[in-house]
Coordinates of C-alpha atoms in Angstrom, one line a residue:
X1 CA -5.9 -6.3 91.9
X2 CA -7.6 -4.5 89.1
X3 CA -4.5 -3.1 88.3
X4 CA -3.3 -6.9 87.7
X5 CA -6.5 -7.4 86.1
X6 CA -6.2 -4.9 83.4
X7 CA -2.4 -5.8 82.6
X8 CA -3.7 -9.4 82.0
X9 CA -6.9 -7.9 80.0
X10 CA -3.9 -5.9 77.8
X11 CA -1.5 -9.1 78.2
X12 CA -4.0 -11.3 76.2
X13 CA -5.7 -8.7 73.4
X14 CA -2.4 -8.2 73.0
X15 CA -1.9 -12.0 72.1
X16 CA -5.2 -12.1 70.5
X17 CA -3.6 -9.5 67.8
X18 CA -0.5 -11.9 67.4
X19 CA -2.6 -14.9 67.0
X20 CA -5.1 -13.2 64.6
X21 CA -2.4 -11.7 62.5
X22 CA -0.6 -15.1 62.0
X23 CA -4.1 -16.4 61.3
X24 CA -4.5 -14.0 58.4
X25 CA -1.4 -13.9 57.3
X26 CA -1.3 -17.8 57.0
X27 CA -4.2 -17.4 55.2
X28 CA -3.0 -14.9 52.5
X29 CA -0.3 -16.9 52.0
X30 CA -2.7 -20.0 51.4
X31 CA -4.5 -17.3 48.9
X32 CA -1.9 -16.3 47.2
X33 CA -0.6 -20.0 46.7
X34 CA -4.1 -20.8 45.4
X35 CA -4.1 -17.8 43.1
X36 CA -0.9 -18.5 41.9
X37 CA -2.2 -22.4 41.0
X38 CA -5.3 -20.9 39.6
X39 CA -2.9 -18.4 37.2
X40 CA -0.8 -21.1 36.5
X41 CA -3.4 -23.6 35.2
X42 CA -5.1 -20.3 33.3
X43 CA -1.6 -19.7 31.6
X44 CA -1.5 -23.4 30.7
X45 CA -4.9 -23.2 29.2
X46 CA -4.4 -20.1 27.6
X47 CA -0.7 -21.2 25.9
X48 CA -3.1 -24.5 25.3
X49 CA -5.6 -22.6 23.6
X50 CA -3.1 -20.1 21.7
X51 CA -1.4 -23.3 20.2
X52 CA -4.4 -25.1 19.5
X53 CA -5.5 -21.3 17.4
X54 CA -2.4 -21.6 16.0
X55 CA -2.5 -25.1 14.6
X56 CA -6.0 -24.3 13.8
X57 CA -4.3 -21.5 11.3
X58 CA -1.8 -23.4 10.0
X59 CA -3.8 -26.2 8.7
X60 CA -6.4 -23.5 7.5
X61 CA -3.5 -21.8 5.6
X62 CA -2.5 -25.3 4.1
X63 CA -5.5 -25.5 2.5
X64 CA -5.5 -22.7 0.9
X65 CA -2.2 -23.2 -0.9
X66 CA -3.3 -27.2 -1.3
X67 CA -6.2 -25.5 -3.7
X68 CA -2.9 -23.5 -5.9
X69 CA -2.3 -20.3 -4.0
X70 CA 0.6 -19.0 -2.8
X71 CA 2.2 -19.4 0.5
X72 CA 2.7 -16.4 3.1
X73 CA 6.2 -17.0 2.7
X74 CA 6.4 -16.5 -1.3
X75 CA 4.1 -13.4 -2.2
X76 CA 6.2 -10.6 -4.1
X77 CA 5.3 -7.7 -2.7
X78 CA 7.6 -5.5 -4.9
X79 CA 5.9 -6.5 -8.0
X80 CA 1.6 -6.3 -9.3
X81 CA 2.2 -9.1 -11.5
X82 CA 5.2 -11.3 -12.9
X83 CA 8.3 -9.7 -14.0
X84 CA 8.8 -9.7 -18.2
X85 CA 11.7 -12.0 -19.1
X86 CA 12.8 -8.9 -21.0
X87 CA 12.9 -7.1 -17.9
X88 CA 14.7 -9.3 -15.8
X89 CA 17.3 -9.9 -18.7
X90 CA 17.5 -5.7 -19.3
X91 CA 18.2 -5.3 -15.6
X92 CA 20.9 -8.2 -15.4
X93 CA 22.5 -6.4 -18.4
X94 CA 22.2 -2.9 -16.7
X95 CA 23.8 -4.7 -13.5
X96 CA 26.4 -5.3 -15.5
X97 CA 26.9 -2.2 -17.1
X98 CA 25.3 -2.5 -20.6
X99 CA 23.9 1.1 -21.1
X100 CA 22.8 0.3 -24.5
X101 CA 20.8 -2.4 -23.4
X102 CA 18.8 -0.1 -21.4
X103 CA 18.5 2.5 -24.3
X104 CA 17.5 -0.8 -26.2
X105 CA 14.7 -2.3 -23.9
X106 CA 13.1 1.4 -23.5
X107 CA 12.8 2.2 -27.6
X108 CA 11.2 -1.3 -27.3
X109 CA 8.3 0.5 -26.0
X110 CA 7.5 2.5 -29.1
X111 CA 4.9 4.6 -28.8
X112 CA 2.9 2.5 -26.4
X113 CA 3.3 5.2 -24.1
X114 CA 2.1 3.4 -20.5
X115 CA 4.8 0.6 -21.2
X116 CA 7.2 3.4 -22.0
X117 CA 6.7 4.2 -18.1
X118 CA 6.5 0.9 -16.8
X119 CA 9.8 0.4 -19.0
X120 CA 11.5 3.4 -17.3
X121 CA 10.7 3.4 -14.1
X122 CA 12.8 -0.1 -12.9
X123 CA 15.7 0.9 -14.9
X124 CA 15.9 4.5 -12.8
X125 CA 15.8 2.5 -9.5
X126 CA 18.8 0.9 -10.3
X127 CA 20.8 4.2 -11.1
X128 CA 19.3 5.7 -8.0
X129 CA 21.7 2.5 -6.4
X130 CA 24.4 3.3 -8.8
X131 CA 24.1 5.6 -11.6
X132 CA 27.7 5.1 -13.5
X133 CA 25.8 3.4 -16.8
X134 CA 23.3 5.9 -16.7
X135 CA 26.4 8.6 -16.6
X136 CA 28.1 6.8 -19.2
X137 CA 25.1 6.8 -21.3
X138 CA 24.5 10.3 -21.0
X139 CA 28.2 11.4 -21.9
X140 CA 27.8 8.8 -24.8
X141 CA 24.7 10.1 -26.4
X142 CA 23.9 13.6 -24.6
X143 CA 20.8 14.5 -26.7
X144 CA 19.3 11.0 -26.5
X145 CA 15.4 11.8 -24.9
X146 CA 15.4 7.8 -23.4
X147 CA 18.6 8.8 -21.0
X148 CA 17.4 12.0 -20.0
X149 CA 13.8 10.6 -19.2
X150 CA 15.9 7.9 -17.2
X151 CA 18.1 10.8 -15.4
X152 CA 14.9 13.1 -14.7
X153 CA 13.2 10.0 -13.3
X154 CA 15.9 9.0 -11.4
X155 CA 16.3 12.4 -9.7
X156 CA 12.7 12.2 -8.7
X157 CA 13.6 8.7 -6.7
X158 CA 16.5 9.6 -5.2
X159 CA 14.8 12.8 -3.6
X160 CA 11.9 10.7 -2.4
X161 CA 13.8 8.2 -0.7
X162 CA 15.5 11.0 0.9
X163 CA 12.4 12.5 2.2
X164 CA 11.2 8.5 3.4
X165 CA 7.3 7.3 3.3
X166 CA 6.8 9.0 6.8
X167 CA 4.0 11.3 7.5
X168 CA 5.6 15.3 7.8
X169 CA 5.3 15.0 11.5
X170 CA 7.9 12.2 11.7
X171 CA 10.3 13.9 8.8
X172 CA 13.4 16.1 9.7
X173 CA 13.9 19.7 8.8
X174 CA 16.8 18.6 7.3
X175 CA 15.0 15.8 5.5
X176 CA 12.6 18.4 3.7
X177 CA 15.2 21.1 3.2
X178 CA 17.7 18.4 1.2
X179 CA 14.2 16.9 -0.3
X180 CA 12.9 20.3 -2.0
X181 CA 16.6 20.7 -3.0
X182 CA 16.8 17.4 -4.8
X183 CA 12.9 18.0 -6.3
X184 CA 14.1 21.4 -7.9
X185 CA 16.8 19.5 -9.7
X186 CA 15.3 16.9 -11.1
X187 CA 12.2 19.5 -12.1
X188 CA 15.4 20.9 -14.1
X189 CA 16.1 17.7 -15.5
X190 CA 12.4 16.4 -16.4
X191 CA 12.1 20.1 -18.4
X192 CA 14.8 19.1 -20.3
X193 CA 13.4 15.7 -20.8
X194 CA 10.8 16.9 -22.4
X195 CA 12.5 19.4 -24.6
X196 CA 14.1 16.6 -25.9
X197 CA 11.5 13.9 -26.3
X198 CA 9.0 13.0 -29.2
X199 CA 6.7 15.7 -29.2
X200 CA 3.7 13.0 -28.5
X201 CA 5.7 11.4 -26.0
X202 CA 3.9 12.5 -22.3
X203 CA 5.8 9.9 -19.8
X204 CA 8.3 13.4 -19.5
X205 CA 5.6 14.9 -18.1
X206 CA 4.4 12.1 -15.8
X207 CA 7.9 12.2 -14.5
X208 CA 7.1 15.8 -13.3
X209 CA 3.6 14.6 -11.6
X210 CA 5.6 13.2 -8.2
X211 CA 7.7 16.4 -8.5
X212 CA 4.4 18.5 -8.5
X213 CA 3.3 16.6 -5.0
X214 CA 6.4 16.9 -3.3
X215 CA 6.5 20.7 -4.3
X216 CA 3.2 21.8 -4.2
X217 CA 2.1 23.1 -7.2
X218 CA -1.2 25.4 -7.0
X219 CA -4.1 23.9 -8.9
X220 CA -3.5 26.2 -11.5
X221 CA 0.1 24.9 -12.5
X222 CA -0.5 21.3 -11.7
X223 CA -3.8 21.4 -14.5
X224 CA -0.8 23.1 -16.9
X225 CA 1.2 20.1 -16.5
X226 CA -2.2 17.9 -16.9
X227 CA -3.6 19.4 -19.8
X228 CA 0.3 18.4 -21.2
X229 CA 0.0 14.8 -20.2
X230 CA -3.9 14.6 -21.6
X231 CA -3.3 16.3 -25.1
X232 CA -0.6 13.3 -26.0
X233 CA -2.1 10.3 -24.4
X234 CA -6.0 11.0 -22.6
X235 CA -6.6 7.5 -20.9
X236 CA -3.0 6.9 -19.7
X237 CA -3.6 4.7 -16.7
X238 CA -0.3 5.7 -14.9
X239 CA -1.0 9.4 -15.4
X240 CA -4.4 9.3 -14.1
X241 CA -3.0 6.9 -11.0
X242 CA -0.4 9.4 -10.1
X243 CA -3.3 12.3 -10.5
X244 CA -5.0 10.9 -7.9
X245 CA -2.1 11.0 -5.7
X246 CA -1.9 14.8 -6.4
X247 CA -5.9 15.3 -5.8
X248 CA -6.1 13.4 -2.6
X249 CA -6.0 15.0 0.9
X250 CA -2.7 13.7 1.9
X251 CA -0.8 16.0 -0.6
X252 CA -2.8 18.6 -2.4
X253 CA -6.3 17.9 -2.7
X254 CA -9.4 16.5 -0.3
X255 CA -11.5 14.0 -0.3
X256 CA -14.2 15.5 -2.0
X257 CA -11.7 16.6 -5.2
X258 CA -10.2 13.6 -5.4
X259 CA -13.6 11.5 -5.9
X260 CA -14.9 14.0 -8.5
X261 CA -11.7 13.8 -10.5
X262 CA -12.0 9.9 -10.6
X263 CA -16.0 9.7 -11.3
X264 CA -15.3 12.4 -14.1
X265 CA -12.0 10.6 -15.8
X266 CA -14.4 7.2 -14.9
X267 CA -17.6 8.4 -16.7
X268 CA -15.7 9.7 -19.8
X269 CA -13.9 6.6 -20.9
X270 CA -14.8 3.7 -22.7
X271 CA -15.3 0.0 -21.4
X272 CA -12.6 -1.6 -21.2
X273 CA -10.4 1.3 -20.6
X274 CA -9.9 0.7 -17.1
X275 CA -10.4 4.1 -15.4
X276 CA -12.9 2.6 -13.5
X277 CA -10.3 2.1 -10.8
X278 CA -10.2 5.4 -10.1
X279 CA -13.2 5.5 -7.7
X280 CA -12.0 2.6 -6.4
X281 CA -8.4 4.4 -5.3
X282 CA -10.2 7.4 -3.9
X283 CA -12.6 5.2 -1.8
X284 CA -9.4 3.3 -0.3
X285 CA -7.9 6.7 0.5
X286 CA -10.4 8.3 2.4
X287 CA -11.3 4.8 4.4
X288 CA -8.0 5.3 5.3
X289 CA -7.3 8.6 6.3
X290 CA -10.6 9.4 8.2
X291 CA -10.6 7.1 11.3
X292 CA -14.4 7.1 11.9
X293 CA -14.7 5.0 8.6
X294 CA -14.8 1.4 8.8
X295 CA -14.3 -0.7 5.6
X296 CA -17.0 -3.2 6.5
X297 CA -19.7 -0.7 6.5
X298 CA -18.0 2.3 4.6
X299 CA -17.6 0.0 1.6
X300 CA -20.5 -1.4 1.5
X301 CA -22.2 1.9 0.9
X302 CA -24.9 2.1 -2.4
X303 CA -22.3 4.7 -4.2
X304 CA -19.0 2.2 -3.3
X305 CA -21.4 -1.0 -4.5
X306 CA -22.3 0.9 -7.7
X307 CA -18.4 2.0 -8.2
X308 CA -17.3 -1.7 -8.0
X309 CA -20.3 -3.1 -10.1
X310 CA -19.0 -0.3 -12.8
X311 CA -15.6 -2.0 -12.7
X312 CA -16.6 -5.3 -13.4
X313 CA -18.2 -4.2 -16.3
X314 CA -14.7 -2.4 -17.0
X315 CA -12.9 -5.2 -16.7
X316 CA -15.2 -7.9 -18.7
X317 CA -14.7 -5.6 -21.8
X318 CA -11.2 -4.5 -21.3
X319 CA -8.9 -6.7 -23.6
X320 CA -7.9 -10.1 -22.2
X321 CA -4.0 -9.7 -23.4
X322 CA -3.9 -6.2 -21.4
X323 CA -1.8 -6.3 -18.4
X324 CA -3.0 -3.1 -17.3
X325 CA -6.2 -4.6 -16.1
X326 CA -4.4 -6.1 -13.2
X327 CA -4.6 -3.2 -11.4
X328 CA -8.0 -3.2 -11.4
X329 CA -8.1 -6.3 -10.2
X330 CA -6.3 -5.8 -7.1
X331 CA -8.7 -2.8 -5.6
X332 CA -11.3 -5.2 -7.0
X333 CA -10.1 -8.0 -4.7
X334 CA -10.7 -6.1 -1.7
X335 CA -13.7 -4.3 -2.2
X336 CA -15.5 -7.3 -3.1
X337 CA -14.2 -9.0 0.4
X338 CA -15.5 -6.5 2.3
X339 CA -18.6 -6.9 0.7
X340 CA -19.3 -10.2 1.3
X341 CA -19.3 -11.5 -2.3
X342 CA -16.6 -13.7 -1.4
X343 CA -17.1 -16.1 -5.1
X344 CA -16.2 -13.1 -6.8
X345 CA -12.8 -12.0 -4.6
X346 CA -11.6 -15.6 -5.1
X347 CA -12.0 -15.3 -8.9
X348 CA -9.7 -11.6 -8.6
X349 CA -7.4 -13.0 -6.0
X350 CA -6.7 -16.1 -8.6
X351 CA -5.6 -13.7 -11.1
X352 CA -3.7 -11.5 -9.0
X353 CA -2.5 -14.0 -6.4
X354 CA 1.6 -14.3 -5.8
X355 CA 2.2 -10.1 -6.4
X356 CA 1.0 -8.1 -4.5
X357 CA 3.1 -5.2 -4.8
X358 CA 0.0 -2.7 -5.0
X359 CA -3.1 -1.0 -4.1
X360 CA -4.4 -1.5 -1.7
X361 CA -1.8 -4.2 -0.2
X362 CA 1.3 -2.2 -0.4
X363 CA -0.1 0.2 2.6
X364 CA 0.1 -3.0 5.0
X365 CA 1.6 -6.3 6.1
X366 CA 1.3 -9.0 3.4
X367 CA -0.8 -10.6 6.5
X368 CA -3.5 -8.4 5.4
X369 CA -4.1 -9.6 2.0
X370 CA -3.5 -13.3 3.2
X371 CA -6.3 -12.9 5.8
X372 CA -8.5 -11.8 3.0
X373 CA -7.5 -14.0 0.7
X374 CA -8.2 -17.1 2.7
X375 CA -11.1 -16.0 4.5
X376 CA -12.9 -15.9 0.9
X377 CA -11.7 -19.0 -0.6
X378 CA -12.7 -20.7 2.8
X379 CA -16.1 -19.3 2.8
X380 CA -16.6 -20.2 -1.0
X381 CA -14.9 -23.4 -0.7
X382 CA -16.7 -26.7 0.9
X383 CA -15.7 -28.2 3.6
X384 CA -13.6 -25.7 4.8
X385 CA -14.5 -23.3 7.9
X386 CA -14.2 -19.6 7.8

């Protein structure tokens, strides 16, 4: 009987495990069906909530471009500011074949050495795409100092592209061996540039200022080729751009060098001579390459608030006509965001609004500048939200 007894006991926990493990299984399933309604309805809201954001930005953006600025869709991001008709019409002709109206649109320039460069520059991306009317050119008028500025130039561009805008650690062996190649050659070539250009001409010697990056120069030989540029043309904006590139810590410089070239070349010019910017360039660099700097307290720092208060008084007495003050402005733009004097960014991003091909904007997504841009005219405009 006990025997019986205790089979039966056994018999029925036994069941009592079946029963219980339907019971919870039946309510898992209820649990997960009630999760899954619960996820469902959360997706809905949040796909709800997304488009609702998303209309929300839309209509913001509308504004904006309803008060005159550009759409998303139709900033230039190639260009700082408008191309010249006489650019656009010396490029078709270069397109084309025309040589001479290359050599044409260059001795244009005269002695206005910075739109020398500016000149330059476009017509040597084009031959590094297709150089037969630069060779043509050459082989027409061999001694001519506009070609081989064009030629040395164009060497520098081609070697660049070969070596790409990634940082060392992403770049091929190959990549640097065939880039350092390419840079010795068109060192060659910008040495005989300037043997052969106007002895007061220094846009040969600019030419050599991306060759002294990728290369390396020592500090000694890169304020050699300096001292060159300076003693034909001081306050070239280009050259002292470029500089800066050279002094920075991402090719040969640090921080620290880089900020007391650009408060020295700031402090010894004139008003209106736009060197200002300088500061402003080496602020941007080192917010960018030192990742425990944020911009919206970094630039708001006394020194960076004194730098951009220096520039506006740079750019009220710089010449209205001078196109060169654009690339104040765009630095300007950005600084002045960050520092919450959002009536003033509006009246930069006005001027510089639809190109947007420089610093600071060409290190990100055109999204960047748009967020900017919008955020201050919404702030400074009524009846529109932040």
């Amino acid at each position: 009987m006990i025997g019986l007894y205790i089979l039966g006991a056994i018999l029925l926990f036994g069941a009592f495990k079946v029963l219980r493990g339907v019971y919870y299984i039946r309510k898992a399933k209820r649990l997960e069906a009630e999760i899954a309604l619960i996820e469902g309805r959360t997706e809905a809201m949040n796909s709800e909530t997304a488009a609702i954001k998303a209309e929300r930005k839309s209509e913001q953006a509308a504004a904006v471009v309803a008060l005159g600025f550009v759409p998303e869709d139709q900033l230039d991001t190639d260009n700082a500011l408008p191309v010249s008709p006489e650019q656009t019409a010396a490029v078709a002709a270069v397109k084309a074949g025309d040589w001479e109206a290359a050599a044409a649109y260059i001795e244009a320039a005269g002695q206005d050495w910075e739109e020398r460069w500016q000149r330059v520059r476009p017509l040597s991306e084009l031959a590094a795409e297709d150089d037969a009317w630069l060779l043509a050119w050459r082989a027409a008028r061999p001694s001519d100092p506009s070609a081989a500025l064009v030629n040395a130039d164009t060497g520098v561009i081609v070697a660049w592209n070969v070596r790409g805008s990634a940082r060392a650690s992403h770049t091929t062996q190959e990549q640097f061996r065939i880039f350092r190649e390419l840079l010795l050659k068109a060192q060659e070539q910008a040495r005989e540039a300037q043997r052969l250009a106007d002895p007061a001409d220094p846009v040969p010697y600019m030419v050599e200022q991306s060759i002294s990056q990728g290369l390396g120069y020592a500090h000694e030989e890169y304020q050699q080729l300096w001292s060159q540029i300076t003693k034909r043309d001081p306050k070239n904006l280009s050259a002292h751009t470029n500089a800066m590139q050279y002094w920075s810590q991402k090719w040969r410089g640090s921080h620290e060098m880089a900020l007391a070239f650009a408060r020295e070349c700031a402090a010894g010019a004139e008003p209106g001579e736009l060197l200002s910017v300088l500061p402003l360039i080496a602020y941007i660099e080192q917010e960018l390459h030192e990742s425990d700097l944020k911009p919206e307290t970094f630039f708001k720092e006394p020194e960076v608030i004194a730098a951009v208060d220096a520039a506006l008084v740079d750019l009220a007495a710089a010449d209205p006509e001078d196109w060169r003050s654009i690339r104040l402005r765009h630095p300007l733009a950005w600084f002045l965001f960050w520092q919450d004097r959002d009536a003033e960014a509006v009246e930069q991003f006005r001027h510089i609004d639809g190109h947007i091909g420089a610093m600071p904007w060409y290190y990100w997504p055109k999204s960047r500048y748009v967020h900017a841009r919008d955020w201050a005219v919404r702030v400074v405009t009524p009846g529109l939200e932040p």
